Amino acid sequence: MKRLYHPVVILIASICALGGLLFGYDTGVISGAILLIRREFSLDPSTVEIVVSAVLVGAIIGSCSAGRLADKYGRRPVILVCAFLFAIGSIWTALSESSETLVAGRVIVGLAIGAASFVVPLYLSEISPPQIRGGLVSLNQLAITVGILVSYLVDLAFAEIGSWRGMMIAALLPSSVLAIGMFFLSESPRWLLKKGREEDAKRALMRVLEASDVPNEIAAIRGSLQHQAGTLRDLFEARLRPALIIGLGLAFFQQATGINTVIYYAPTLFQMSGLSGDIVPIIASVGIGIVNVALTCVAVSLLDRVGRRPLILTGLIGMALSLALLGFAFHSDAKGGALGIIAVISMMFYIASFAISLGPGFWLLISEIYPLKIRGVAMSVATAFSWMINFLVASTFLTLIQRFGPAATFWLFAIMTAFAWLFCLIFVPETKGKTLEEIEAHWG
Ligand code: BGC
């Protein structure tokens, strides 16, 4: 039985989970900032859309390009570059004097978000002892949800003094802590061994395992390095096709079941359902943010105990039911404030169900299922795909509502969720408690 140096591992994980915090903060912050930006630069609706989605375009590019870099130069330098990009992006956007420079700044932030979104869980899964890997990797998802919540609160605070620049510059603090912290962390032992740097790999493993366990671990990692060629083409090889399908499928369903229609548009949805004024919908959104964080904490503690599959399958049922209920509420056009109440309750239930299932589940599984030799590139493919679907859903959601109405739109997401459930039931393996090398052996 391995003795785990939990405090050290958790400290390492917390530092790089700041990458997740910035991911959440920088995606959430725009929802409040855009109201002020629109006024200051007198933006028309289509420019507003460009400002909002610039970050997603950057994230697609960032996640596509950083996979190779993480495999070639290591996980740690890529996280460091992300920290610098987050910092530069935050200063740049805060100082922007036109919508064009603001868009450019948001693309820079997006590059960092895209790269960090897969390299942080990748690094976390490679430094984690198997018994606590689910919880540790999901610290990243917890950090994302905390980042989103903090962004709503910072938006509220700066909205009072009308300063969207303050909202942007606030990201400088966690970016700096991440950059400084990363200087003290070692590279992923698995990546080091892949590069033949055995002594460095040993040293890195000593920080997270008991010394007597290190030789076994080195042997296991080395074994997993032997039987593959290690190119992106391998991902399309028959043996790894299931892993490819699972990664892309989870990426698709995590986004196509509508999570970011709630995260990005919660205040708008609450207004549509009859909650009046500007403040009540924002407070309700903060409530959504709190439920998201709270239930992600529950997921972090359960993933390594009950396993990935039961949580994902149960959460998906909750998501489907709450989306269906939301659709019915809009369909029946409930009166007398009832619609608003049903909307708040079903969105809370939806976000809670997401937080115990696809929220952490997607990032965790894609950090576990791919063989070491192609892990960086394969994760970046799944992540880039997720950002593309995110972009597609976010940019068509309001149009869908206008054309087909909210009821049909939410039912569409409910149907997607039913498909997601079937997909996970059939394809997703249980990875609880297995070493990454055992999971790898599972593919034959
Ligand atoms: C998703 C994001 C989403 C967030 C909400 C993440 O796992 O990838 O798109 O905004 O969860 O908590």
Short mmCIF file of C-alpha atoms and ligand atoms in Angstrom, two decimals:
data_model
loop_
_atom_site.label_atom_id
_atom_site.label_comp_id
_atom_site.label_asym_id
_atom_site.label_seq_id
_atom_site.Cartn_x
_atom_site.Cartn_y
_atom_site.Cartn_z
CA MET A 1 0.00 0.00 0.00
CA LYS A 2 1.46 3.31 -1.03
CA ARG A 3 1.81 6.01 1.56
CA LEU A 4 0.60 9.17 -0.06
CA TYR A 5 2.09 12.50 0.75
CA HIS A 6 -1.28 14.16 0.50
CA PRO A 7 -0.33 17.64 1.71
CA VAL A 8 2.46 17.99 -0.89
CA VAL A 9 0.36 16.54 -3.68
CA ILE A 10 -2.57 18.75 -2.74
CA LEU A 11 -0.34 21.83 -2.61
CA ILE A 12 1.06 21.03 -6.07
CA ALA A 13 -2.46 20.40 -7.37
CA SER A 14 -3.81 23.61 -5.85
CA ILE A 15 -1.12 25.73 -7.49
CA CYS A 16 -1.77 24.45 -10.95
CA ALA A 17 -5.52 24.40 -10.42
CA LEU A 18 -5.16 28.20 -10.51
CA GLY A 19 -5.10 27.60 -14.26
CA GLY A 20 -8.65 26.25 -13.88
CA LEU A 21 -9.63 29.22 -11.73
CA LEU A 22 -8.48 31.59 -14.46
CA PHE A 23 -10.34 29.51 -17.07
CA GLY A 24 -13.55 29.94 -15.05
CA TYR A 25 -12.94 33.58 -14.17
CA ASP A 26 -12.12 34.70 -17.70
CA THR A 27 -15.09 32.88 -19.26
CA GLY A 28 -17.54 34.12 -16.60
CA VAL A 29 -16.35 37.73 -16.27
CA ILE A 30 -17.64 38.84 -19.66
CA SER A 31 -21.31 38.28 -18.73
CA GLY A 32 -21.29 41.32 -16.43
CA ALA A 33 -18.54 43.30 -18.16
CA ILE A 34 -20.26 43.30 -21.53
CA LEU A 35 -23.12 45.47 -20.23
CA LEU A 36 -20.64 48.29 -19.46
CA ILE A 37 -18.41 47.69 -22.49
CA ARG A 38 -21.40 47.90 -24.82
CA ARG A 39 -22.27 51.30 -23.40
CA GLU A 40 -18.72 52.71 -23.40
CA PHE A 41 -17.91 51.74 -27.01
CA SER A 42 -21.53 52.03 -28.29
CA LEU A 43 -21.43 48.52 -29.70
CA ASP A 44 -24.09 47.06 -31.98
CA PRO A 45 -25.40 43.54 -31.21
CA SER A 46 -23.14 41.79 -33.71
CA THR A 47 -20.01 43.45 -32.28
CA VAL A 48 -21.19 42.43 -28.82
CA GLU A 49 -21.30 38.84 -30.06
CA ILE A 50 -17.76 39.16 -31.43
CA VAL A 51 -16.43 40.54 -28.14
CA VAL A 52 -18.13 37.73 -26.19
CA SER A 53 -17.06 34.89 -28.49
CA ALA A 54 -13.47 36.12 -29.12
CA VAL A 55 -12.36 34.18 -26.08
CA LEU A 56 -13.84 30.95 -27.47
CA VAL A 57 -12.02 31.44 -30.79
CA GLY A 58 -8.76 31.93 -28.87
CA ALA A 59 -9.52 28.82 -26.80
CA ILE A 60 -10.02 26.68 -29.91
CA ILE A 61 -6.64 27.83 -31.28
CA GLY A 62 -4.92 27.49 -27.88
CA SER A 63 -6.16 23.96 -27.26
CA CYS A 64 -5.28 22.82 -30.82
CA SER A 65 -1.74 24.12 -30.74
CA ALA A 66 -0.67 23.41 -27.17
CA GLY A 67 -0.98 19.60 -27.39
CA ARG A 68 2.15 19.18 -29.44
CA LEU A 69 3.98 21.72 -27.29
CA ALA A 70 3.05 19.79 -24.12
CA ASP A 71 4.35 16.56 -25.62
CA LYS A 72 7.50 18.17 -26.98
CA TYR A 73 8.59 20.63 -24.28
CA GLY A 74 6.73 19.25 -21.25
CA ARG A 75 3.55 20.06 -19.33
CA ARG A 76 5.15 22.57 -16.95
CA PRO A 77 6.49 25.09 -19.51
CA VAL A 78 3.09 25.15 -21.22
CA ILE A 79 1.34 25.98 -17.92
CA LEU A 80 3.94 28.71 -17.34
CA VAL A 81 3.30 30.21 -20.77
CA CYS A 82 -0.44 30.10 -19.99
CA ALA A 83 0.16 32.06 -16.78
CA PHE A 84 2.02 34.76 -18.74
CA LEU A 85 -0.67 34.87 -21.43
CA PHE A 86 -3.38 35.20 -18.77
CA ALA A 87 -1.44 38.11 -17.24
CA ILE A 88 -0.74 39.85 -20.55
CA GLY A 89 -4.36 39.35 -21.66
CA SER A 90 -5.68 40.80 -18.44
CA ILE A 91 -3.52 43.96 -18.69
CA TRP A 92 -4.20 44.29 -22.41
CA THR A 93 -7.99 44.05 -22.10
CA ALA A 94 -8.06 46.39 -19.09
CA LEU A 95 -6.18 49.07 -21.08
CA SER A 96 -8.13 48.65 -24.35
CA GLU A 97 -9.37 51.87 -25.87
CA SER A 98 -11.36 50.36 -28.75
CA SER A 99 -13.46 47.28 -29.38
CA GLU A 100 -10.80 45.99 -31.82
CA THR A 101 -7.99 46.00 -29.24
CA LEU A 102 -10.39 44.52 -26.70
CA VAL A 103 -11.20 41.65 -29.07
CA ALA A 104 -7.47 41.06 -29.65
CA GLY A 105 -6.90 40.99 -25.88
CA ARG A 106 -9.75 38.52 -25.39
CA VAL A 107 -8.26 36.25 -28.08
CA ILE A 108 -4.97 36.24 -26.08
CA VAL A 109 -6.91 35.35 -22.93
CA GLY A 110 -8.66 32.63 -24.95
CA LEU A 111 -5.34 31.14 -26.07
CA ALA A 112 -4.38 30.76 -22.42
CA ILE A 113 -7.78 29.32 -21.46
CA GLY A 114 -7.69 26.79 -24.29
CA ALA A 115 -4.17 25.59 -23.50
CA ALA A 116 -4.70 25.58 -19.72
CA SER A 117 -8.00 23.75 -20.03
CA PHE A 118 -6.30 20.52 -21.06
CA VAL A 119 -2.72 20.86 -19.85
CA VAL A 120 -3.74 21.40 -16.21
CA PRO A 121 -5.83 18.19 -15.94
CA LEU A 122 -3.13 16.39 -17.94
CA TYR A 123 -0.42 17.45 -15.50
CA LEU A 124 -2.63 16.71 -12.49
CA SER A 125 -3.45 13.19 -13.66
CA GLU A 126 0.22 12.46 -14.30
CA ILE A 127 1.39 13.52 -10.85
CA SER A 128 -1.51 11.91 -8.96
CA PRO A 129 -1.34 8.64 -7.06
CA PRO A 130 -4.16 6.47 -8.54
CA GLN A 131 -6.20 6.23 -5.33
CA ILE A 132 -6.89 9.96 -5.26
CA ARG A 133 -6.52 10.85 -8.94
CA GLY A 134 -10.26 11.45 -9.49
CA GLY A 135 -10.42 14.01 -6.70
CA LEU A 136 -7.12 15.68 -7.57
CA VAL A 137 -7.82 16.09 -11.27
CA SER A 138 -11.29 17.33 -10.42
CA LEU A 139 -9.76 20.06 -8.26
CA ASN A 140 -9.34 21.68 -11.65
CA GLN A 141 -13.10 21.57 -12.29
CA LEU A 142 -13.67 22.85 -8.76
CA ALA A 143 -11.31 25.72 -9.53
CA ILE A 144 -13.21 26.44 -12.77
CA THR A 145 -16.48 26.71 -10.85
CA VAL A 146 -14.89 28.88 -8.14
CA GLY A 147 -13.49 31.09 -10.92
CA ILE A 148 -16.95 31.47 -12.45
CA LEU A 149 -18.49 32.32 -9.07
CA VAL A 150 -15.73 34.82 -8.24
CA SER A 151 -16.20 36.45 -11.64
CA TYR A 152 -19.93 36.96 -10.92
CA LEU A 153 -19.10 38.50 -7.55
CA VAL A 154 -16.32 40.72 -8.95
CA ASP A 155 -18.72 41.80 -11.71
CA LEU A 156 -21.28 42.75 -9.09
CA ALA A 157 -18.71 44.74 -7.09
CA PHE A 158 -17.22 46.61 -10.05
CA ALA A 159 -20.64 47.17 -11.66
CA GLU A 160 -21.42 49.48 -8.73
CA ILE A 161 -18.60 51.82 -9.79
CA GLY A 162 -19.12 51.15 -13.50
CA SER A 163 -15.61 49.76 -14.10
CA TRP A 164 -15.32 46.86 -16.53
CA ARG A 165 -11.54 47.51 -16.57
CA GLY A 166 -11.40 46.55 -12.91
CA MET A 167 -13.16 43.28 -13.77
CA MET A 168 -10.47 42.49 -16.35
CA ILE A 169 -7.41 43.48 -14.32
CA ALA A 170 -8.52 41.38 -11.31
CA ALA A 171 -7.27 38.27 -13.18
CA LEU A 172 -3.70 39.56 -12.83
CA LEU A 173 -3.49 38.36 -9.23
CA PRO A 174 -4.15 34.63 -9.77
CA SER A 175 -2.06 34.71 -12.99
CA SER A 176 0.95 36.01 -11.06
CA VAL A 177 0.52 33.44 -8.28
CA LEU A 178 0.28 30.68 -10.90
CA ALA A 179 3.45 31.89 -12.68
CA ILE A 180 5.44 32.11 -9.43
CA GLY A 181 4.08 28.80 -8.12
CA MET A 182 4.95 26.91 -11.31
CA PHE A 183 8.64 27.83 -10.91
CA PHE A 184 8.70 25.61 -7.82
CA LEU A 185 6.91 22.57 -9.23
CA SER A 186 8.62 19.72 -10.99
CA GLU A 187 7.79 18.39 -14.43
CA SER A 188 5.39 15.44 -14.81
CA PRO A 189 7.35 12.25 -13.98
CA ARG A 190 5.62 10.42 -16.83
CA TRP A 191 6.69 13.01 -19.39
CA LEU A 192 10.26 13.00 -18.00
CA LEU A 193 10.52 9.27 -18.39
CA LYS A 194 9.14 9.46 -21.90
CA LYS A 195 12.06 11.80 -22.65
CA GLY A 196 14.53 9.34 -21.08
CA ARG A 197 15.26 11.58 -18.07
CA GLU A 198 15.08 8.84 -15.48
CA GLU A 199 16.85 10.63 -12.62
CA ASP A 200 14.57 13.66 -12.93
CA ALA A 201 11.54 11.36 -13.14
CA LYS A 202 12.63 9.59 -9.94
CA ARG A 203 13.03 12.89 -8.14
CA ALA A 204 9.58 14.02 -9.26
CA LEU A 205 8.01 10.73 -8.11
CA MET A 206 9.76 10.94 -4.73
CA ARG A 207 7.72 14.05 -4.04
CA VAL A 208 4.42 12.20 -4.38
CA LEU A 209 5.19 8.56 -3.50
CA GLU A 210 7.07 6.63 -0.86
CA ALA A 211 10.68 6.02 -1.94
CA SER A 212 10.27 2.23 -1.96
CA ASP A 213 7.39 2.49 -4.45
CA VAL A 214 9.29 4.59 -6.95
CA PRO A 215 11.12 1.73 -8.80
CA ASN A 216 7.79 -0.13 -9.39
CA GLU A 217 6.17 3.01 -10.66
CA ILE A 218 9.10 3.70 -13.01
CA ALA A 219 8.87 0.13 -14.34
CA ALA A 220 5.11 0.46 -14.93
CA ILE A 221 5.47 3.76 -16.77
CA ARG A 222 8.31 2.37 -18.83
CA GLY A 223 6.17 -0.64 -19.74
CA SER A 224 3.44 1.64 -21.03
CA LEU A 225 5.94 3.51 -23.18
CA GLN A 226 7.15 0.42 -24.96
CA HIS A 227 4.31 -0.75 -27.10
CA GLN A 228 3.27 2.31 -29.08
CA ALA A 229 4.62 4.35 -31.93
CA GLY A 230 3.40 7.60 -30.40
CA THR A 231 2.00 9.76 -33.18
CA LEU A 232 -1.39 11.38 -33.65
CA ARG A 233 -2.08 8.72 -36.29
CA ASP A 234 -2.09 6.14 -33.47
CA LEU A 235 -5.22 7.75 -32.16
CA PHE A 236 -7.02 6.54 -35.27
CA GLU A 237 -5.61 3.05 -34.94
CA ALA A 238 -8.30 0.37 -34.39
CA ARG A 239 -7.04 -0.45 -30.87
CA LEU A 240 -7.49 3.14 -29.69
CA ARG A 241 -10.66 3.93 -31.59
CA PRO A 242 -12.84 3.46 -28.47
CA ALA A 243 -10.67 5.99 -26.58
CA LEU A 244 -11.00 8.43 -29.47
CA ILE A 245 -14.79 8.00 -29.59
CA ILE A 246 -15.13 8.38 -25.81
CA GLY A 247 -13.03 11.58 -25.71
CA LEU A 248 -14.84 13.21 -28.63
CA GLY A 249 -18.25 11.98 -27.47
CA LEU A 250 -17.79 13.34 -23.95
CA ALA A 251 -16.52 16.64 -25.37
CA PHE A 252 -19.59 16.87 -27.58
CA PHE A 253 -22.11 15.97 -24.90
CA GLN A 254 -20.56 18.12 -22.16
CA GLN A 255 -21.25 21.15 -24.33
CA ALA A 256 -24.27 20.06 -26.43
CA THR A 257 -26.35 19.42 -23.30
CA GLY A 258 -26.42 23.18 -22.82
CA ILE A 259 -24.26 23.97 -19.78
CA ASN A 260 -23.00 27.28 -21.08
CA THR A 261 -26.43 28.55 -22.04
CA VAL A 262 -26.90 28.65 -18.25
CA ILE A 263 -23.38 29.82 -17.34
CA TYR A 264 -23.23 32.61 -19.96
CA TYR A 265 -26.90 33.59 -20.14
CA ALA A 266 -28.37 32.91 -16.68
CA PRO A 267 -29.42 36.53 -16.01
CA THR A 268 -31.04 36.75 -19.47
CA LEU A 269 -32.92 33.47 -18.89
CA PHE A 270 -34.14 34.62 -15.49
CA GLN A 271 -35.37 37.88 -17.00
CA MET A 272 -37.18 35.92 -19.72
CA SER A 273 -38.92 33.86 -17.07
CA GLY A 274 -40.29 36.97 -15.44
CA LEU A 275 -37.81 37.81 -12.65
CA SER A 276 -37.86 41.56 -12.76
CA GLY A 277 -35.21 44.26 -12.38
CA ASP A 278 -31.48 43.96 -12.92
CA ILE A 279 -30.43 42.86 -9.46
CA VAL A 280 -32.72 39.86 -8.80
CA PRO A 281 -31.58 37.94 -11.93
CA ILE A 282 -27.93 38.61 -11.04
CA ILE A 283 -28.44 37.41 -7.48
CA ALA A 284 -30.15 34.29 -8.83
CA SER A 285 -27.10 33.77 -11.09
CA VAL A 286 -24.78 34.01 -8.08
CA GLY A 287 -26.99 31.29 -6.56
CA ILE A 288 -26.32 29.15 -9.64
CA GLY A 289 -22.58 29.77 -9.19
CA ILE A 290 -22.74 28.71 -5.52
CA VAL A 291 -24.64 25.49 -6.28
CA ASN A 292 -22.09 24.71 -9.01
CA VAL A 293 -19.17 25.06 -6.56
CA ALA A 294 -20.91 23.17 -3.74
CA LEU A 295 -21.87 20.16 -5.83
CA THR A 296 -18.45 20.04 -7.49
CA CYS A 297 -17.01 19.70 -3.95
CA VAL A 298 -19.33 16.74 -3.45
CA ALA A 299 -18.14 15.24 -6.76
CA VAL A 300 -14.48 15.70 -5.80
CA SER A 301 -15.05 13.68 -2.64
CA LEU A 302 -17.14 10.97 -4.33
CA LEU A 303 -15.36 10.28 -7.64
CA ASP A 304 -12.72 8.04 -6.07
CA ARG A 305 -15.21 6.31 -3.78
CA VAL A 306 -18.34 5.57 -5.82
CA GLY A 307 -16.57 5.78 -9.17
CA ARG A 308 -16.96 7.84 -12.33
CA ARG A 309 -19.77 5.94 -14.03
CA PRO A 310 -22.43 6.00 -11.29
CA LEU A 311 -21.96 9.76 -10.82
CA ILE A 312 -22.07 10.53 -14.53
CA LEU A 313 -25.12 8.34 -15.20
CA THR A 314 -27.07 9.67 -12.20
CA GLY A 315 -26.19 13.30 -12.94
CA LEU A 316 -27.27 12.97 -16.56
CA ILE A 317 -30.73 11.77 -15.48
CA GLY A 318 -31.02 14.86 -13.24
CA MET A 319 -29.94 17.12 -16.10
CA ALA A 320 -32.47 15.61 -18.52
CA LEU A 321 -35.35 15.88 -16.03
CA SER A 322 -34.60 19.49 -15.13
CA LEU A 323 -34.27 20.53 -18.77
CA ALA A 324 -37.58 18.84 -19.55
CA LEU A 325 -39.20 20.65 -16.60
CA LEU A 326 -37.77 23.99 -17.72
CA GLY A 327 -39.23 23.37 -21.18
CA PHE A 328 -42.66 22.55 -19.72
CA ALA A 329 -42.58 25.69 -17.56
CA PHE A 330 -41.99 27.88 -20.60
CA HIS A 331 -44.48 25.86 -22.67
CA SER A 332 -47.30 26.20 -20.17
CA ASP A 333 -46.44 29.89 -19.78
CA ALA A 334 -46.95 29.56 -16.01
CA LYS A 335 -48.36 32.72 -14.50
CA GLY A 336 -48.10 34.74 -11.29
CA GLY A 337 -44.37 34.40 -10.78
CA ALA A 338 -44.62 30.60 -10.97
CA LEU A 339 -42.56 30.48 -14.16
CA GLY A 340 -39.73 32.42 -12.50
CA ILE A 341 -39.72 30.10 -9.50
CA ILE A 342 -39.81 26.93 -11.62
CA ALA A 343 -37.03 28.36 -13.81
CA VAL A 344 -34.80 29.06 -10.80
CA ILE A 345 -35.46 25.64 -9.23
CA SER A 346 -34.94 23.66 -12.42
CA MET A 347 -31.77 25.57 -13.35
CA MET A 348 -30.36 24.98 -9.86
CA PHE A 349 -31.16 21.28 -10.16
CA TYR A 350 -29.67 21.19 -13.65
CA ILE A 351 -26.41 22.82 -12.58
CA ALA A 352 -26.19 20.55 -9.51
CA SER A 353 -26.60 17.48 -11.73
CA PHE A 354 -23.98 18.75 -14.20
CA ALA A 355 -21.57 19.46 -11.36
CA ILE A 356 -21.57 15.83 -10.18
CA SER A 357 -21.42 14.33 -13.66
CA LEU A 358 -20.22 15.76 -16.96
CA GLY A 359 -18.60 18.81 -15.34
CA PRO A 360 -15.68 16.99 -13.69
CA GLY A 361 -16.32 13.75 -15.61
CA PHE A 362 -15.26 15.00 -19.03
CA TRP A 363 -11.96 16.54 -17.92
CA LEU A 364 -11.15 13.62 -15.66
CA LEU A 365 -11.80 10.89 -18.20
CA ILE A 366 -9.91 12.54 -21.02
CA SER A 367 -6.93 12.86 -18.70
CA GLU A 368 -7.07 9.13 -17.96
CA ILE A 369 -8.09 7.19 -21.05
CA TYR A 370 -5.31 7.95 -23.52
CA PRO A 371 -1.97 6.12 -23.68
CA LEU A 372 0.99 8.12 -22.41
CA LYS A 373 2.71 8.48 -25.76
CA ILE A 374 -0.16 10.37 -27.34
CA ARG A 375 -1.81 11.72 -24.20
CA GLY A 376 -0.95 15.39 -24.79
CA VAL A 377 -2.02 15.49 -28.40
CA ALA A 378 -5.11 13.32 -27.86
CA MET A 379 -6.33 15.46 -24.97
CA SER A 380 -5.80 18.57 -26.99
CA VAL A 381 -7.92 17.14 -29.83
CA ALA A 382 -10.79 16.36 -27.41
CA THR A 383 -10.44 19.75 -25.75
CA ALA A 384 -10.38 21.68 -29.03
CA PHE A 385 -13.50 19.80 -30.10
CA SER A 386 -15.19 20.76 -26.84
CA TRP A 387 -14.37 24.45 -27.41
CA MET A 388 -15.77 24.24 -30.94
CA ILE A 389 -19.08 22.81 -29.74
CA ASN A 390 -19.08 25.39 -26.93
CA PHE A 391 -18.69 28.13 -29.56
CA LEU A 392 -21.46 26.61 -31.70
CA VAL A 393 -23.94 26.35 -28.82
CA ALA A 394 -23.13 29.77 -27.36
CA SER A 395 -23.42 31.51 -30.71
CA THR A 396 -26.70 29.88 -31.76
CA PHE A 397 -28.56 29.73 -28.45
CA LEU A 398 -30.29 33.12 -28.65
CA THR A 399 -31.22 32.51 -32.27
CA LEU A 400 -32.70 29.10 -31.36
CA ILE A 401 -34.77 30.74 -28.64
CA GLN A 402 -35.99 33.42 -31.03
CA ARG A 403 -36.87 30.99 -33.79
CA PHE A 404 -38.29 28.01 -31.89
CA GLY A 405 -39.05 29.46 -28.46
CA PRO A 406 -37.47 28.55 -25.09
CA ALA A 407 -39.61 25.43 -24.54
CA ALA A 408 -38.49 23.67 -27.73
CA THR A 409 -34.88 24.79 -27.18
CA PHE A 410 -34.70 23.26 -23.70
CA TRP A 411 -36.43 20.09 -24.88
CA LEU A 412 -33.79 19.82 -27.58
CA PHE A 413 -31.11 19.96 -24.87
CA ALA A 414 -33.10 17.37 -22.85
CA ILE A 415 -33.08 15.00 -25.83
CA MET A 416 -29.33 15.56 -26.25
CA THR A 417 -28.91 14.65 -22.59
CA ALA A 418 -30.85 11.40 -23.10
CA PHE A 419 -28.43 10.52 -25.91
CA ALA A 420 -25.51 11.48 -23.66
CA TRP A 421 -26.80 9.02 -21.03
CA LEU A 422 -27.01 6.20 -23.57
CA PHE A 423 -23.54 7.06 -24.89
CA CYS A 424 -21.99 6.97 -21.41
CA LEU A 425 -23.84 3.78 -20.50
CA ILE A 426 -22.42 2.02 -23.53
CA PHE A 427 -18.94 3.48 -23.92
CA VAL A 428 -17.54 5.06 -20.76
CA PRO A 429 -15.28 2.70 -18.75
CA GLU A 430 -14.85 2.79 -14.97
CA THR A 431 -11.36 4.11 -14.20
CA LYS A 432 -11.65 4.41 -10.41
CA GLY A 433 -8.56 3.21 -8.53
CA LYS A 434 -6.72 1.99 -11.64
CA THR A 435 -3.25 3.23 -12.52
CA LEU A 436 -2.94 5.10 -15.82
CA GLU A 437 -0.90 2.15 -17.07
CA GLU A 438 -3.70 -0.31 -16.18
CA ILE A 439 -6.23 1.84 -18.02
CA GLU A 440 -3.88 1.86 -20.98
CA ALA A 441 -3.62 -1.93 -20.93
CA HIS A 442 -7.45 -2.05 -21.05
CA TRP A 443 -7.35 -0.98 -24.71
CA GLY A 444 -5.52 -4.19 -25.54
C1 BGC B 1 -17.03 23.22 -18.85
C2 BGC B 1 -17.30 24.67 -19.11
C3 BGC B 1 -18.37 25.16 -18.16
C4 BGC B 1 -17.99 24.82 -16.73
C5 BGC B 1 -19.13 25.14 -15.79
C6 BGC B 1 -16.63 23.04 -17.43
O1 BGC B 1 -16.37 21.70 -17.18
O2 BGC B 1 -16.03 22.75 -19.72
O3 BGC B 1 -17.68 24.85 -20.45
O4 BGC B 1 -18.53 26.54 -18.29
O5 BGC B 1 -17.67 23.45 -16.59
O6 BGC B 1 -18.86 24.72 -14.48
#
